[in-house]
Amino acid sequence: MRPTAKDLAEAAGVSLATVDRVLNDRANVSKKAYRLVNDAIERIGFFKNPAAVNLARNKTYRFRFVLPTAGDQYLKELLQRVDEAKEALQSDLTAVEAVQIPISDPHFVAKYLSSIDAATMDGVAIMAPESPQVRDAMGRLLERDIKVVQFLSGQEKLENTDFVGIDNFAAGATAGKIIGRFLRKEPGKIMVVAETMMAQDSIERRLGFDSIINSQFPHLQGLPSLETYGDEKRARAVIQRMLENNGDITAAYVLSAEARIPIAAIGQNDDRGRLTVVVHERTPFTEDALRGEQIDAIIAQDPGHAVRSALRIMRARTDLREPLASQEKIRIEVLLKENL
């Protein structure tokens, strides 16, 4: 059995109230009492359990997801999973909320993060493209003792934060392997479509994709990434132009989370259905497109698992515990029509 606060008080020869004041850095503690308690901590191996303390005080954990305002079906999936967690954790003294902001503006994101007060928030899970402004703002959150989780999209070289999401390099490499195998030895070009290449996850997926295509399928050529910025009119224009100027395109890889707009644009310009198409994330649209053979494979990550993982990590960090790494690993799922 772990030593209790009562055991610690007996070992130190002080009252339980004095032990409480020392453990919680309260005022009116003599140097002698402080020394006696800390000596006893070392002697009996006492370990302070923040979770038990928080439970005894009826403390509510306060966690927030900062998500984009712009998005489509996958963003709706994430918001639904946050709502589910909010309902499920109310009885566990955990308050969960989601805030949507324009994450494409790094200065706005940095200003918003700077406004979060440690007195009202314990942890923040942030889904935002990589930028120096956002990275520095996350660092300032940590300085204010607000726990930070990089949610699905990370900031390079940001220490002391946790990342929740799949290995995006491996996800891109998986897409490259699938397309290469589907095309066999047929030479051709691959159209790569992204919402934006400013996002770290998009960069890593493209690098993983190119690593496989260039090393294992030299008869295939990955074309420069097209950026749609989530705009339907722009997507139709850039995809139509790419297909018209490259008659030997044999496949398309949509590496962003939202695939509906690019796939609709591809369908308008590929009425023969000749392209092999791989996308990311399971949504109602991509499920229907897979069943209807508009696409050939989905590379997915479970949004519910991602939300729950972020919450478990923020809770553990708040309680000064290490998260269980094996539990928080988000797996890459490959979905075909046959296993949907």
C-alpha positions as a LaTeX table, in Angstrom:
\begin{tabular}{lrrr}
\hline
Residue & $x$ (\AA) & $y$ (\AA) & $z$ (\AA) \\
\hline
Met1 & 0.00 & 0.00 & 0.00 \\
Arg2 & 1.20 & 3.50 & $-0.78$ \\
Pro3 & 1.89 & 5.70 & 2.26 \\
Thr4 & $-0.97$ & 8.09 & 2.94 \\
Ala5 & $-0.91$ & 11.69 & 4.11 \\
Lys6 & $-1.74$ & 10.35 & 7.59 \\
Asp7 & 1.31 & 8.04 & 7.44 \\
Leu8 & 3.41 & 11.01 & 6.38 \\
Ala9 & 2.19 & 13.12 & 9.29 \\
Glu10 & 3.06 & 10.32 & 11.75 \\
Ala11 & 6.52 & 9.81 & 10.19 \\
Ala12 & 7.26 & 13.55 & 10.30 \\
Gly13 & 5.83 & 14.04 & 13.79 \\
Val14 & 3.54 & 16.86 & 12.68 \\
Ser15 & $-0.20$ & 17.36 & 12.28 \\
Leu16 & $-2.15$ & 16.38 & 9.17 \\
Ala17 & $-2.95$ & 20.05 & 8.62 \\
Thr18 & 0.78 & 20.86 & 8.53 \\
Val19 & 1.37 & 18.10 & 5.98 \\
Asp20 & $-1.41$ & 19.58 & 3.82 \\
Arg21 & 0.16 & 23.06 & 4.00 \\
Val22 & 3.59 & 21.72 & 3.01 \\
Leu23 & 2.33 & 19.55 & 0.16 \\
Asn24 & 0.32 & 22.41 & $-1.31$ \\
Asp25 & 2.87 & 25.20 & $-0.70$ \\
Arg26 & 0.59 & 27.13 & 1.64 \\
Ala27 & 1.67 & 29.97 & 3.87 \\
Asn28 & 2.41 & 29.81 & 7.64 \\
Val29 & 4.73 & 26.77 & 7.51 \\
Ser30 & 7.91 & 26.92 & 9.60 \\
Lys31 & 11.25 & 25.95 & 8.09 \\
Lys32 & 11.49 & 23.15 & 10.65 \\
Ala33 & 8.08 & 21.69 & 9.71 \\
Tyr34 & 8.91 & 21.98 & 6.03 \\
Arg35 & 12.18 & 20.09 & 6.58 \\
Leu36 & 10.54 & 17.38 & 8.73 \\
Val37 & 7.83 & 16.69 & 6.15 \\
Asn38 & 10.22 & 16.58 & 3.20 \\
Asp39 & 12.64 & 14.31 & 5.08 \\
Ala40 & 9.75 & 11.97 & 5.84 \\
Ile41 & 8.66 & 12.00 & 2.18 \\
Glu42 & 12.09 & 10.67 & 1.19 \\
Arg43 & 12.18 & 8.19 & 4.07 \\
Ile44 & 8.80 & 6.49 & 3.56 \\
Gly45 & 8.51 & 6.96 & $-0.22$ \\
Phe46 & 5.40 & 9.11 & $-0.12$ \\
Phe47 & 3.98 & 10.03 & $-3.54$ \\
Lys48 & 1.54 & 12.90 & $-3.93$ \\
Asn49 & $-1.42$ & 11.89 & $-6.07$ \\
Pro50 & $-2.79$ & 15.03 & $-7.77$ \\
Ala51 & $-5.82$ & 13.15 & $-9.08$ \\
Ala52 & $-6.82$ & 12.12 & $-5.56$ \\
Val53 & $-6.27$ & 15.66 & $-4.32$ \\
Asn54 & $-8.41$ & 17.06 & $-7.13$ \\
Leu55 & $-11.14$ & 14.53 & $-6.40$ \\
Ala56 & $-11.11$ & 15.41 & $-2.71$ \\
Arg57 & $-11.42$ & 19.09 & $-3.56$ \\
Asn58 & $-14.17$ & 18.40 & $-6.12$ \\
Lys59 & $-11.97$ & 20.09 & $-8.75$ \\
Thr60 & $-13.24$ & 20.13 & $-12.34$ \\
Tyr61 & $-10.72$ & 19.58 & $-15.12$ \\
Arg62 & $-11.19$ & 22.13 & $-17.93$ \\
Phe63 & $-10.09$ & 21.19 & $-21.45$ \\
Arg64 & $-10.65$ & 22.96 & $-24.76$ \\
Phe65 & $-10.31$ & 21.93 & $-28.41$ \\
Val66 & $-9.33$ & 24.77 & $-30.74$ \\
Leu67 & $-10.53$ & 23.78 & $-34.22$ \\
Pro68 & $-10.91$ & 25.51 & $-37.62$ \\
Thr69 & $-13.99$ & 27.47 & $-38.63$ \\
Ala70 & $-13.56$ & 26.30 & $-42.23$ \\
Gly71 & $-14.06$ & 22.63 & $-42.94$ \\
Asp72 & $-16.39$ & 20.02 & $-44.26$ \\
Gln73 & $-17.51$ & 16.57 & $-43.19$ \\
Tyr74 & $-14.38$ & 15.50 & $-41.31$ \\
Leu75 & $-14.52$ & 18.66 & $-39.19$ \\
Lys76 & $-18.16$ & 17.82 & $-38.38$ \\
Glu77 & $-17.03$ & 14.33 & $-37.33$ \\
Leu78 & $-14.48$ & 15.86 & $-34.94$ \\
Leu79 & $-17.04$ & 18.26 & $-33.45$ \\
Gln80 & $-19.48$ & 15.38 & $-32.91$ \\
Arg81 & $-16.82$ & 13.36 & $-31.10$ \\
Val82 & $-15.98$ & 16.32 & $-28.86$ \\
Asp83 & $-19.69$ & 16.66 & $-28.01$ \\
Glu84 & $-19.85$ & 12.95 & $-27.20$ \\
Ala85 & $-16.84$ & 13.29 & $-24.86$ \\
Lys86 & $-18.37$ & 16.36 & $-23.24$ \\
Glu87 & $-21.50$ & 14.41 & $-22.34$ \\
Ala88 & $-19.62$ & 11.28 & $-21.25$ \\
Leu89 & $-17.15$ & 13.08 & $-18.96$ \\
Gln90 & $-19.52$ & 15.43 & $-17.12$ \\
Ser91 & $-19.89$ & 12.92 & $-14.30$ \\
Asp92 & $-16.10$ & 12.59 & $-14.13$ \\
Leu93 & $-15.59$ & 16.24 & $-13.15$ \\
Thr94 & $-14.23$ & 17.06 & $-16.61$ \\
Ala95 & $-15.52$ & 20.02 & $-18.62$ \\
Val96 & $-14.88$ & 19.71 & $-22.37$ \\
Glu97 & $-15.56$ & 22.36 & $-24.99$ \\
Ala98 & $-14.69$ & 23.18 & $-28.60$ \\
Val99 & $-13.95$ & 26.62 & $-30.01$ \\
Gln100 & $-13.67$ & 27.30 & $-33.74$ \\
Ile101 & $-11.40$ & 30.06 & $-35.00$ \\
Pro102 & $-9.87$ & 31.00 & $-38.41$ \\
Ile103 & $-6.69$ & 28.98 & $-38.11$ \\
Ser104 & $-5.39$ & 30.10 & $-41.52$ \\
Asp105 & $-4.42$ & 33.43 & $-39.90$ \\
Pro106 & $-1.43$ & 32.63 & $-37.64$ \\
His107 & $-1.47$ & 36.09 & $-36.02$ \\
Phe108 & $-5.14$ & 35.65 & $-35.04$ \\
Val109 & $-4.46$ & 32.17 & $-33.67$ \\
Ala110 & $-1.50$ & 33.46 & $-31.64$ \\
Lys111 & $-3.58$ & 36.33 & $-30.24$ \\
Tyr112 & $-6.38$ & 33.94 & $-29.31$ \\
Leu113 & $-4.04$ & 31.52 & $-27.55$ \\
Ser114 & $-2.49$ & 34.41 & $-25.65$ \\
Ser115 & $-5.92$ & 35.28 & $-24.27$ \\
Ile116 & $-6.43$ & 31.87 & $-22.59$ \\
Asp117 & $-6.12$ & 32.21 & $-18.83$ \\
Ala118 & $-4.58$ & 29.46 & $-16.71$ \\
Ala119 & $-7.13$ & 30.31 & $-14.00$ \\
Thr120 & $-9.93$ & 29.07 & $-16.24$ \\
Met121 & $-8.29$ & 26.39 & $-18.40$ \\
Asp122 & $-6.10$ & 23.34 & $-17.64$ \\
Gly123 & $-5.36$ & 22.08 & $-21.15$ \\
Val124 & $-5.81$ & 22.98 & $-24.81$ \\
Ala125 & $-5.77$ & 20.71 & $-27.88$ \\
Ile126 & $-4.93$ & 22.81 & $-30.92$ \\
Met127 & $-5.44$ & 21.97 & $-34.59$ \\
Ala128 & $-3.53$ & 24.61 & $-36.54$ \\
Pro129 & $-1.04$ & 24.77 & $-39.43$ \\
Glu130 & 2.64 & 25.13 & $-38.60$ \\
Ser131 & 3.85 & 28.72 & $-38.18$ \\
Pro132 & 6.36 & 30.58 & $-35.96$ \\
Gln133 & 3.57 & 32.69 & $-34.45$ \\
Val134 & 1.46 & 29.70 & $-33.40$ \\
Arg135 & 4.49 & 27.77 & $-32.18$ \\
Asp136 & 5.57 & 30.67 & $-29.95$ \\
Ala137 & 2.02 & 31.14 & $-28.64$ \\
Met138 & 1.89 & 27.45 & $-27.68$ \\
Gly139 & 5.19 & 27.88 & $-25.85$ \\
Arg140 & 3.69 & 30.74 & $-23.86$ \\
Leu141 & 0.73 & 28.54 & $-22.93$ \\
Leu142 & 3.17 & 26.03 & $-21.47$ \\
Glu143 & 4.90 & 28.80 & $-19.52$ \\
Arg144 & 1.49 & 29.60 & $-17.96$ \\
Asp145 & 1.20 & 25.90 & $-16.97$ \\
Ile146 & $-1.56$ & 25.18 & $-19.49$ \\
Lys147 & $-1.07$ & 21.72 & $-20.98$ \\
Val148 & $-0.83$ & 21.67 & $-24.79$ \\
Val149 & $-1.70$ & 18.89 & $-27.22$ \\
Gln150 & $-0.96$ & 19.33 & $-30.92$ \\
Phe151 & $-4.13$ & 17.86 & $-32.38$ \\
Leu152 & $-3.81$ & 16.14 & $-35.80$ \\
Ser153 & $-1.58$ & 18.94 & $-37.12$ \\
Gly154 & 1.73 & 19.74 & $-35.42$ \\
Gln155 & 4.29 & 22.49 & $-34.94$ \\
Glu156 & 7.83 & 21.47 & $-35.83$ \\
Lys157 & 10.48 & 21.68 & $-33.07$ \\
Leu158 & 7.99 & 22.48 & $-30.27$ \\
Glu159 & 9.20 & 20.75 & $-27.13$ \\
Asn160 & 7.21 & 19.68 & $-24.06$ \\
Thr161 & 3.99 & 19.16 & $-25.98$ \\
Asp162 & 2.20 & 15.99 & $-27.00$ \\
Phe163 & 1.01 & 15.16 & $-30.51$ \\
Val164 & $-2.20$ & 13.23 & $-31.21$ \\
Gly165 & $-2.65$ & 11.84 & $-34.69$ \\
Ile166 & $-1.26$ & 9.33 & $-37.12$ \\
Asp167 & 2.31 & 9.28 & $-38.39$ \\
Asn168 & 1.69 & 11.46 & $-41.44$ \\
Phe169 & 4.91 & 10.44 & $-43.21$ \\
Ala170 & 3.81 & 6.80 & $-42.91$ \\
Ala171 & 0.29 & 7.71 & $-44.07$ \\
Gly172 & 1.67 & 9.34 & $-47.23$ \\
Ala173 & 3.98 & 6.39 & $-47.80$ \\
Thr174 & 0.97 & 4.07 & $-47.48$ \\
Ala175 & $-0.86$ & 6.07 & $-50.16$ \\
Gly176 & 2.18 & 5.79 & $-52.43$ \\
Lys177 & 2.36 & 2.03 & $-51.94$ \\
Ile178 & $-1.36$ & 1.54 & $-52.66$ \\
Ile179 & $-1.31$ & 3.64 & $-55.83$ \\
Gly180 & 1.89 & 1.99 & $-57.04$ \\
Arg181 & 0.44 & $-1.49$ & $-56.52$ \\
Phe182 & $-2.90$ & $-0.62$ & $-58.11$ \\
Leu183 & $-1.20$ & 0.76 & $-61.24$ \\
Arg184 & 1.23 & $-2.19$ & $-61.44$ \\
Lys185 & 3.72 & $-1.48$ & $-64.25$ \\
Glu186 & 1.62 & 1.06 & $-66.12$ \\
Pro187 & 3.66 & 4.28 & $-66.57$ \\
Gly188 & 1.93 & 7.55 & $-65.84$ \\
Lys189 & 1.60 & 10.64 & $-63.71$ \\
Ile190 & $-0.09$ & 11.12 & $-60.35$ \\
Met191 & $-2.07$ & 14.26 & $-59.54$ \\
Val192 & $-1.62$ & 15.30 & $-55.90$ \\
Val193 & $-4.32$ & 17.54 & $-54.39$ \\
Ala194 & $-4.12$ & 19.37 & $-51.04$ \\
Glu195 & $-6.25$ & 21.96 & $-49.31$ \\
Thr196 & $-3.02$ & 23.75 & $-48.38$ \\
Met197 & 0.63 & 22.80 & $-48.31$ \\
Met198 & 1.22 & 25.16 & $-45.38$ \\
Ala199 & 0.03 & 22.45 & $-42.98$ \\
Gln200 & 2.71 & 20.26 & $-41.42$ \\
Asp201 & 0.61 & 17.13 & $-41.91$ \\
Ser202 & 0.28 & 17.85 & $-45.64$ \\
Ile203 & 4.04 & 18.38 & $-45.97$ \\
Glu204 & 4.81 & 15.13 & $-44.15$ \\
Arg205 & 2.28 & 13.14 & $-46.19$ \\
Arg206 & 3.73 & 14.48 & $-49.43$ \\
Leu207 & 7.26 & 13.57 & $-48.31$ \\
Gly208 & 6.17 & 10.03 & $-47.39$ \\
Phe209 & 4.30 & 9.65 & $-50.67$ \\
Asp210 & 7.27 & 10.82 & $-52.75$ \\
Ser211 & 9.68 & 8.58 & $-50.85$ \\
Ile212 & 7.78 & 5.46 & $-51.97$ \\
Ile213 & 6.93 & 6.56 & $-55.52$ \\
Asn214 & 10.50 & 7.65 & $-56.26$ \\
Ser215 & 12.19 & 4.60 & $-54.73$ \\
Gln216 & 9.79 & 1.76 & $-55.60$ \\
Phe217 & 7.82 & 2.95 & $-58.64$ \\
Pro218 & 10.20 & 4.92 & $-60.89$ \\
His219 & 7.82 & 4.54 & $-63.85$ \\
Leu220 & 5.38 & 6.85 & $-62.03$ \\
Gln221 & 5.73 & 10.61 & $-61.56$ \\
Gly222 & 4.15 & 12.60 & $-58.75$ \\
Leu223 & 3.12 & 16.01 & $-60.13$ \\
Pro224 & 3.45 & 19.27 & $-58.12$ \\
Ser225 & 0.79 & 19.61 & $-55.40$ \\
Leu226 & $-2.40$ & 21.47 & $-56.28$ \\
Glu227 & $-3.85$ & 23.66 & $-53.49$ \\
Thr228 & $-7.63$ & 24.16 & $-53.38$ \\
Tyr229 & $-7.85$ & 26.20 & $-50.13$ \\
Gly230 & $-11.21$ & 24.49 & $-49.62$ \\
Asp231 & $-12.77$ & 26.52 & $-52.44$ \\
Glu232 & $-15.00$ & 24.61 & $-54.87$ \\
Lys233 & $-14.56$ & 27.01 & $-57.79$ \\
Arg234 & $-10.78$ & 27.01 & $-57.44$ \\
Ala235 & $-10.70$ & 23.22 & $-57.08$ \\
Arg236 & $-12.66$ & 22.73 & $-60.30$ \\
Ala237 & $-10.40$ & 25.15 & $-62.18$ \\
Val238 & $-7.00$ & 23.82 & $-61.05$ \\
Ile239 & $-7.98$ & 20.15 & $-61.36$ \\
Gln240 & $-9.51$ & 20.66 & $-64.81$ \\
Arg241 & $-6.40$ & 22.50 & $-65.99$ \\
Met242 & $-4.10$ & 19.79 & $-64.63$ \\
Leu243 & $-6.04$ & 16.99 & $-66.32$ \\
Glu244 & $-6.28$ & 18.85 & $-69.63$ \\
Asn245 & $-2.53$ & 19.53 & $-69.70$ \\
Asn246 & $-1.51$ & 16.02 & $-68.63$ \\
Gly247 & $-3.35$ & 13.37 & $-70.60$ \\
Asp248 & $-1.17$ & 10.65 & $-69.08$ \\
Ile249 & $-2.40$ & 11.14 & $-65.50$ \\
Thr250 & $-3.40$ & 7.70 & $-64.23$ \\
Ala251 & $-4.02$ & 8.36 & $-60.51$ \\
Ala252 & $-4.98$ & 11.04 & $-58.01$ \\
Tyr253 & $-3.96$ & 11.35 & $-54.36$ \\
Val254 & $-5.99$ & 13.72 & $-52.17$ \\
Leu255 & $-3.77$ & 14.19 & $-49.13$ \\
Ser256 & $-5.91$ & 16.60 & $-47.07$ \\
Ala257 & $-8.61$ & 15.53 & $-44.62$ \\
Glu258 & $-11.50$ & 16.97 & $-46.64$ \\
Ala259 & $-11.92$ & 15.03 & $-49.89$ \\
Arg260 & $-15.44$ & 15.95 & $-51.04$ \\
Ile261 & $-14.56$ & 19.05 & $-53.07$ \\
Pro262 & $-11.55$ & 17.55 & $-54.92$ \\
Ile263 & $-13.37$ & 14.29 & $-55.69$ \\
Ala264 & $-16.38$ & 16.18 & $-57.07$ \\
Ala265 & $-14.03$ & 18.19 & $-59.29$ \\
Ile266 & $-12.22$ & 15.05 & $-60.47$ \\
Gly267 & $-15.57$ & 13.40 & $-61.28$ \\
Gln268 & $-16.57$ & 16.32 & $-63.48$ \\
Asn269 & $-13.40$ & 15.93 & $-65.53$ \\
Asp270 & $-12.92$ & 12.13 & $-65.46$ \\
Asp271 & $-16.23$ & 10.79 & $-66.69$ \\
Arg272 & $-14.61$ & 7.54 & $-67.80$ \\
Gly273 & $-13.52$ & 6.74 & $-64.23$ \\
Arg274 & $-10.05$ & 5.88 & $-65.49$ \\
Leu275 & $-8.14$ & 7.27 & $-62.51$ \\
Thr276 & $-7.01$ & 5.33 & $-59.45$ \\
Val277 & $-7.95$ & 7.57 & $-56.50$ \\
Val278 & $-6.77$ & 7.44 & $-52.88$ \\
Val279 & $-8.01$ & 9.87 & $-50.20$ \\
His280 & $-7.76$ & 10.45 & $-46.46$ \\
Glu281 & $-10.38$ & 10.19 & $-43.69$ \\
Arg282 & $-13.60$ & 8.29 & $-43.39$ \\
Thr283 & $-16.67$ & 10.53 & $-43.78$ \\
Pro284 & $-20.19$ & 9.91 & $-45.12$ \\
Phe285 & $-19.03$ & 11.24 & $-48.50$ \\
Thr286 & $-15.88$ & 9.10 & $-48.78$ \\
Glu287 & $-17.83$ & 6.01 & $-47.69$ \\
Asp288 & $-20.39$ & 6.58 & $-50.45$ \\
Ala289 & $-17.63$ & 7.35 & $-52.98$ \\
Leu290 & $-15.82$ & 4.14 & $-52.05$ \\
Arg291 & $-18.99$ & 2.08 & $-52.45$ \\
Gly292 & $-19.69$ & 3.80 & $-55.78$ \\
Glu293 & $-16.08$ & 3.19 & $-56.92$ \\
Gln294 & $-15.35$ & 6.90 & $-57.39$ \\
Ile295 & $-12.35$ & 6.25 & $-55.16$ \\
Asp296 & $-10.31$ & 3.11 & $-54.59$ \\
Ala297 & $-9.03$ & 3.41 & $-51.00$ \\
Ile298 & $-9.36$ & 5.54 & $-47.87$ \\
Ile299 & $-6.48$ & 6.06 & $-45.44$ \\
Ala300 & $-8.20$ & 6.85 & $-42.16$ \\
Gln301 & $-7.68$ & 7.66 & $-38.51$ \\
Asp302 & $-10.45$ & 7.28 & $-35.93$ \\
Pro303 & $-11.63$ & 10.80 & $-34.92$ \\
Gly304 & $-13.21$ & 9.46 & $-31.73$ \\
His305 & $-9.95$ & 7.82 & $-30.68$ \\
Ala306 & $-8.08$ & 11.07 & $-31.42$ \\
Val307 & $-10.43$ & 13.17 & $-29.25$ \\
Arg308 & $-10.37$ & 10.68 & $-26.37$ \\
Ser309 & $-6.59$ & 10.39 & $-26.60$ \\
Ala310 & $-6.12$ & 14.16 & $-26.42$ \\
Leu311 & $-8.34$ & 14.30 & $-23.32$ \\
Arg312 & $-6.53$ & 11.43 & $-21.60$ \\
Ile313 & $-3.16$ & 13.07 & $-22.28$ \\
Met314 & $-4.27$ & 16.47 & $-20.94$ \\
Arg315 & $-5.73$ & 14.79 & $-17.86$ \\
Ala316 & $-2.51$ & 12.85 & $-17.24$ \\
Arg317 & $-0.32$ & 15.93 & $-17.66$ \\
Thr318 & $-2.56$ & 17.90 & $-15.30$ \\
Asp319 & $-2.16$ & 15.11 & $-12.74$ \\
Leu320 & 1.63 & 15.11 & $-13.29$ \\
Arg321 & 1.50 & 11.60 & $-14.76$ \\
Glu322 & 3.03 & 10.19 & $-17.93$ \\
Pro323 & 0.40 & 9.19 & $-20.51$ \\
Leu324 & 0.32 & 5.56 & $-21.54$ \\
Ala325 & 2.04 & 5.76 & $-24.94$ \\
Ser326 & 0.66 & 2.47 & $-26.31$ \\
Gln327 & $-2.91$ & 3.53 & $-25.53$ \\
Glu328 & $-2.55$ & 6.87 & $-27.31$ \\
Lys329 & $-1.05$ & 5.58 & $-30.57$ \\
Ile330 & $-3.46$ & 6.37 & $-33.42$ \\
Arg331 & $-3.41$ & 3.60 & $-35.99$ \\
Ile332 & $-3.46$ & 4.08 & $-39.76$ \\
Glu333 & $-6.48$ & 2.27 & $-41.23$ \\
Val334 & $-6.76$ & 1.32 & $-44.91$ \\
Leu335 & $-10.34$ & 0.96 & $-46.10$ \\
Leu336 & $-11.40$ & $-0.66$ & $-49.36$ \\
Lys337 & $-14.90$ & $-1.24$ & $-50.69$ \\
Glu338 & $-14.63$ & $-4.86$ & $-49.62$ \\
Asn339 & $-13.83$ & $-4.12$ & $-45.92$ \\
Leu340 & $-15.86$ & $-0.97$ & $-45.39$ \\
\hline
\end{tabular}
